[in-house]
Amino acid sequence: MRNILVRMLRQLPPRQAQTRIVNWRSHHRVQRLDSMSDRRRLPSSAAVQVCCALTAAVILASCSSEPPGPQRPDPAVANPPSVGFVDTPAAGTVVGPILHVAGWAADESGVAWVRLYADDQIIEHIPMSVPRPDVEKEFPQFSKPGALHGWHATIDFGDHVGYTHISAEALDGRGALTRFAQLSVKIRP
C-alpha cells in the first residue's frame, strides 16, 4: 500500500506532493482514545494504509488534466474506429497564431470529445458542441436524436510558429481513441 501511495505522489508536482503528505500526516496521526477500562491506539496501521491509498486515489483523480470520459474499451467487443475531418484550417495554408479550428467526428457509440495536437503535443480537449446534419446524412449509421458531431475552438498557436503539424483524435463512447485527421499549416508570428 505504501508503495502505491509513493508512486501516486511522485506523479504530482513536488510542492503539491509535499503539501499532500504534510496534510495527510497531520490528519491521520494516531490518536489515543480514553475509555472507562483501557487505552488503545486507533486507527490501526492497516486502517491507516487503506485510508492513505483511498486519499491518494482521490487526490490523483482530482488532479487529472483530462476531461472525464467513458470507461476503458472492452477488448472482447468489436469497436470500429471513429471517423472525422478538420474543416478549418485547410492543409497547407498560412495562418495567424490565433487560429479557429473546426471539424466533425462521428462513431457508432458517439464521440465525447476531440483531442487536438500541435507537433505531437496535446493542446486542447474540445467537446462536441455543434449539430452536423451533413455528417448524419453522409453517415446514417451515426445518426441519433440529439447527437452532436461538430466541434470548434479558437486556440493560440503562438508557441508553434512556422510549419506546424496538426492532428486530431476522437474519444468514442467506449473509451477508444482514434486519430482521424492530420494536416500541416504554416503559422506566422
mmCIF file of C-alpha atoms in Angstrom:
data_model
loop_
_atom_site.group_PDB
_atom_site.id
_atom_site.type_symbol
_atom_site.label_atom_id
_atom_site.label_comp_id
_atom_site.label_asym_id
_atom_site.label_seq_id
_atom_site.Cartn_x
_atom_site.Cartn_y
_atom_site.Cartn_z
ATOM 1 C CA MET A 1 0.000 0.000 0.000
ATOM 2 C CA ARG A 2 2.788 2.411 0.901
ATOM 3 C CA ASN A 3 4.466 1.822 -2.474
ATOM 4 C CA ILE A 4 1.226 2.683 -4.268
ATOM 5 C CA LEU A 5 0.980 5.969 -2.363
ATOM 6 C CA VAL A 6 4.615 6.808 -3.088
ATOM 7 C CA ARG A 7 4.104 6.163 -6.818
ATOM 8 C CA MET A 8 0.945 8.275 -6.834
ATOM 9 C CA LEU A 9 2.601 11.161 -5.011
ATOM 10 C CA ARG A 10 5.592 11.074 -7.371
ATOM 11 C CA GLN A 11 3.223 11.923 -10.218
ATOM 12 C CA LEU A 12 2.283 15.214 -8.536
ATOM 13 C CA PRO A 13 4.445 18.351 -8.772
ATOM 14 C CA PRO A 14 6.944 18.380 -5.829
ATOM 15 C CA ARG A 15 5.346 21.244 -3.865
ATOM 16 C CA GLN A 16 1.840 19.798 -4.266
ATOM 17 C CA ALA A 17 3.033 16.324 -3.201
ATOM 18 C CA GLN A 18 4.791 17.782 -0.148
ATOM 19 C CA THR A 19 1.624 19.657 0.850
ATOM 20 C CA ARG A 20 -0.455 16.494 0.464
ATOM 21 C CA ILE A 21 1.970 14.485 2.648
ATOM 22 C CA VAL A 22 2.011 17.113 5.432
ATOM 23 C CA ASN A 23 -1.801 17.406 5.379
ATOM 24 C CA TRP A 24 -2.183 13.629 5.416
ATOM 25 C CA ARG A 25 0.191 13.175 8.350
ATOM 26 C CA SER A 26 -1.490 15.834 10.475
ATOM 27 C CA HIS A 27 -4.968 14.493 9.661
ATOM 28 C CA HIS A 28 -4.208 10.800 10.177
ATOM 29 C CA ARG A 29 -1.916 10.988 13.205
ATOM 30 C CA VAL A 30 -2.546 8.032 15.503
ATOM 31 C CA GLN A 31 -4.914 9.147 18.224
ATOM 32 C CA ARG A 32 -5.440 7.755 21.654
ATOM 33 C CA LEU A 33 -8.935 7.225 22.945
ATOM 34 C CA ASP A 34 -9.818 7.133 26.591
ATOM 35 C CA SER A 35 -12.313 4.531 27.629
ATOM 36 C CA MET A 36 -13.502 3.517 31.042
ATOM 37 C CA SER A 37 -11.282 0.486 31.407
ATOM 38 C CA ASP A 38 -8.434 0.710 28.915
ATOM 39 C CA ARG A 39 -6.489 2.801 26.464
ATOM 40 C CA ARG A 40 -5.927 1.591 22.950
ATOM 41 C CA ARG A 41 -4.486 3.098 19.776
ATOM 42 C CA LEU A 42 -6.766 3.877 16.854
ATOM 43 C CA PRO A 43 -6.678 3.642 13.922
ATOM 44 C CA SER A 44 -4.610 0.523 13.265
ATOM 45 C CA SER A 45 -1.773 0.628 10.752
ATOM 46 C CA ALA A 46 -3.858 -1.382 8.248
ATOM 47 C CA ALA A 47 -6.676 1.155 8.506
ATOM 48 C CA VAL A 48 -4.193 3.990 8.023
ATOM 49 C CA GLN A 49 -2.790 2.269 4.908
ATOM 50 C CA VAL A 50 -6.255 1.799 3.416
ATOM 51 C CA CYS A 51 -7.179 5.397 4.214
ATOM 52 C CA CYS A 52 -3.878 6.542 2.720
ATOM 53 C CA ALA A 53 -4.481 4.636 -0.533
ATOM 54 C CA LEU A 54 -8.030 5.974 -0.833
ATOM 55 C CA THR A 55 -6.873 9.532 -0.143
ATOM 56 C CA ALA A 56 -4.151 9.244 -2.786
ATOM 57 C CA ALA A 57 -6.628 7.875 -5.330
ATOM 58 C CA VAL A 58 -8.996 10.790 -4.711
ATOM 59 C CA ILE A 59 -6.124 13.288 -4.963
ATOM 60 C CA LEU A 60 -4.940 11.842 -8.266
ATOM 61 C CA ALA A 61 -8.452 11.758 -9.682
ATOM 62 C CA SER A 62 -8.972 15.417 -8.774
ATOM 63 C CA CYS A 63 -5.618 16.457 -10.316
ATOM 64 C CA SER A 64 -6.336 14.990 -13.748
ATOM 65 C CA SER A 65 -5.973 17.434 -16.626
ATOM 66 C CA GLU A 66 -8.093 15.378 -18.969
ATOM 67 C CA PRO A 67 -11.815 15.870 -19.123
ATOM 68 C CA PRO A 68 -13.893 12.996 -17.848
ATOM 69 C CA GLY A 69 -14.717 10.439 -20.478
ATOM 70 C CA PRO A 70 -16.174 6.989 -20.913
ATOM 71 C CA GLN A 71 -14.773 3.816 -19.378
ATOM 72 C CA ARG A 72 -11.898 1.902 -20.946
ATOM 73 C CA PRO A 73 -12.844 -0.155 -24.006
ATOM 74 C CA ASP A 74 -13.630 -3.846 -23.635
ATOM 75 C CA PRO A 75 -11.192 -5.695 -25.952
ATOM 76 C CA ALA A 76 -13.676 -8.563 -26.403
ATOM 77 C CA VAL A 77 -16.193 -6.281 -28.156
ATOM 78 C CA ALA A 78 -15.503 -5.122 -31.720
ATOM 79 C CA ASN A 79 -15.249 -1.345 -31.876
ATOM 80 C CA PRO A 80 -14.873 0.165 -35.353
ATOM 81 C CA PRO A 81 -12.739 3.331 -35.446
ATOM 82 C CA SER A 82 -14.272 6.787 -35.329
ATOM 83 C CA VAL A 83 -14.347 8.925 -38.462
ATOM 84 C CA GLY A 84 -13.835 12.660 -38.713
ATOM 85 C CA PHE A 85 -12.340 15.606 -40.509
ATOM 86 C CA VAL A 86 -10.769 19.002 -39.777
ATOM 87 C CA ASP A 87 -12.760 21.559 -41.824
ATOM 88 C CA THR A 88 -10.662 24.603 -40.903
ATOM 89 C CA PRO A 89 -7.854 25.414 -41.337
ATOM 90 C CA ALA A 90 -7.202 23.875 -44.731
ATOM 91 C CA ALA A 91 -3.979 21.907 -45.180
ATOM 92 C CA GLY A 92 -1.030 23.951 -46.431
ATOM 93 C CA THR A 93 -2.473 27.379 -45.600
ATOM 94 C CA VAL A 94 -0.633 30.232 -43.894
ATOM 95 C CA VAL A 95 -2.449 31.323 -40.737
ATOM 96 C CA GLY A 96 -2.006 33.670 -37.784
ATOM 97 C CA PRO A 97 -1.107 32.467 -34.280
ATOM 98 C CA ILE A 98 -4.720 32.741 -33.032
ATOM 99 C CA LEU A 99 -6.453 30.068 -35.043
ATOM 100 C CA HIS A 100 -10.074 28.966 -35.328
ATOM 101 C CA VAL A 101 -10.095 25.174 -35.665
ATOM 102 C CA ALA A 102 -13.299 23.304 -36.537
ATOM 103 C CA GLY A 103 -14.413 19.939 -37.819
ATOM 104 C CA TRP A 104 -16.510 16.906 -37.082
ATOM 105 C CA ALA A 105 -16.189 13.396 -35.663
ATOM 106 C CA ALA A 106 -18.620 10.502 -35.504
ATOM 107 C CA ASP A 107 -18.764 6.997 -34.069
ATOM 108 C CA GLU A 108 -21.469 4.380 -33.576
ATOM 109 C CA SER A 109 -21.132 4.787 -29.790
ATOM 110 C CA GLY A 110 -20.923 8.595 -30.004
ATOM 111 C CA VAL A 111 -17.903 10.872 -29.567
ATOM 112 C CA ALA A 112 -17.302 12.508 -26.184
ATOM 113 C CA TRP A 113 -14.592 14.962 -27.247
ATOM 114 C CA VAL A 114 -11.777 15.610 -29.693
ATOM 115 C CA ARG A 115 -8.163 15.901 -28.613
ATOM 116 C CA LEU A 116 -6.141 18.336 -30.744
ATOM 117 C CA TYR A 117 -2.357 18.119 -31.135
ATOM 118 C CA ALA A 118 0.220 20.580 -32.487
ATOM 119 C CA ASP A 119 3.541 18.919 -33.338
ATOM 120 C CA ASP A 120 2.537 15.875 -31.234
ATOM 121 C CA GLN A 121 1.790 17.980 -28.127
ATOM 122 C CA ILE A 122 -1.751 17.941 -26.742
ATOM 123 C CA ILE A 123 -3.004 21.494 -26.934
ATOM 124 C CA GLU A 124 -6.754 21.218 -26.402
ATOM 125 C CA HIS A 125 -9.612 18.880 -25.466
ATOM 126 C CA ILE A 126 -12.667 20.042 -27.389
ATOM 127 C CA PRO A 127 -16.181 18.815 -26.534
ATOM 128 C CA MET A 128 -18.671 18.004 -29.260
ATOM 129 C CA SER A 129 -20.900 21.075 -29.435
ATOM 130 C CA VAL A 130 -22.327 21.594 -32.936
ATOM 131 C CA PRO A 131 -25.116 19.670 -34.705
ATOM 132 C CA ARG A 132 -23.960 18.488 -38.141
ATOM 133 C CA PRO A 133 -26.876 17.278 -40.297
ATOM 134 C CA ASP A 134 -24.468 16.933 -43.250
ATOM 135 C CA VAL A 135 -22.494 14.302 -41.310
ATOM 136 C CA GLU A 136 -25.670 12.451 -40.321
ATOM 137 C CA LYS A 137 -26.796 12.448 -43.954
ATOM 138 C CA GLU A 138 -23.435 11.103 -45.176
ATOM 139 C CA PHE A 139 -23.104 8.581 -42.319
ATOM 140 C CA PRO A 140 -26.657 7.490 -41.382
ATOM 141 C CA GLN A 141 -25.297 4.750 -39.100
ATOM 142 C CA PHE A 142 -24.158 7.528 -36.711
ATOM 143 C CA SER A 143 -27.484 9.393 -36.779
ATOM 144 C CA LYS A 144 -29.116 9.555 -33.342
ATOM 145 C CA PRO A 145 -31.609 12.070 -31.904
ATOM 146 C CA GLY A 146 -29.743 14.987 -30.335
ATOM 147 C CA ALA A 147 -26.317 13.769 -31.470
ATOM 148 C CA LEU A 148 -23.625 16.426 -31.791
ATOM 149 C CA HIS A 149 -20.923 15.643 -34.328
ATOM 150 C CA GLY A 150 -19.294 19.063 -34.783
ATOM 151 C CA TRP A 151 -16.587 20.727 -32.749
ATOM 152 C CA HIS A 152 -14.759 24.059 -32.837
ATOM 153 C CA ALA A 153 -12.300 26.091 -30.785
ATOM 154 C CA THR A 154 -10.161 29.204 -31.031
ATOM 155 C CA ILE A 155 -6.626 28.329 -29.974
ATOM 156 C CA ASP A 156 -3.415 30.315 -29.532
ATOM 157 C CA PHE A 157 -0.716 28.539 -31.537
ATOM 158 C CA GLY A 158 1.869 31.244 -30.722
ATOM 159 C CA ASP A 159 4.389 28.668 -29.416
ATOM 160 C CA HIS A 160 4.272 26.804 -32.731
ATOM 161 C CA VAL A 161 5.434 29.455 -35.220
ATOM 162 C CA GLY A 162 6.476 28.095 -38.617
ATOM 163 C CA TYR A 163 5.371 24.841 -40.201
ATOM 164 C CA THR A 164 3.176 23.018 -37.710
ATOM 165 C CA HIS A 165 1.652 19.560 -37.896
ATOM 166 C CA ILE A 166 -1.917 19.498 -36.521
ATOM 167 C CA SER A 167 -3.689 16.235 -35.768
ATOM 168 C CA ALA A 168 -6.984 15.295 -34.129
ATOM 169 C CA GLU A 169 -8.162 12.259 -32.149
ATOM 170 C CA ALA A 170 -11.691 11.294 -31.158
ATOM 171 C CA LEU A 171 -12.616 9.612 -27.871
ATOM 172 C CA ASP A 172 -15.618 7.413 -28.563
ATOM 173 C CA GLY A 173 -18.361 6.308 -26.168
ATOM 174 C CA ARG A 174 -16.490 3.071 -25.404
ATOM 175 C CA GLY A 175 -13.285 4.858 -24.422
ATOM 176 C CA ALA A 176 -11.227 4.193 -27.560
ATOM 177 C CA LEU A 177 -9.083 6.910 -29.149
ATOM 178 C CA THR A 178 -8.877 7.167 -32.949
ATOM 179 C CA ARG A 179 -6.608 9.596 -34.782
ATOM 180 C CA PHE A 180 -8.768 10.752 -37.676
ATOM 181 C CA ALA A 181 -7.104 13.806 -39.200
ATOM 182 C CA GLN A 182 -3.619 15.170 -39.867
ATOM 183 C CA LEU A 183 -2.609 18.333 -41.692
ATOM 184 C CA SER A 184 0.224 20.855 -41.826
ATOM 185 C CA VAL A 185 -0.096 24.634 -41.801
ATOM 186 C CA LYS A 186 2.376 27.493 -41.601
ATOM 187 C CA ILE A 187 1.806 29.704 -38.583
ATOM 188 C CA ARG A 188 3.154 33.218 -38.897
ATOM 189 C CA PRO A 189 4.331 35.150 -35.820
#
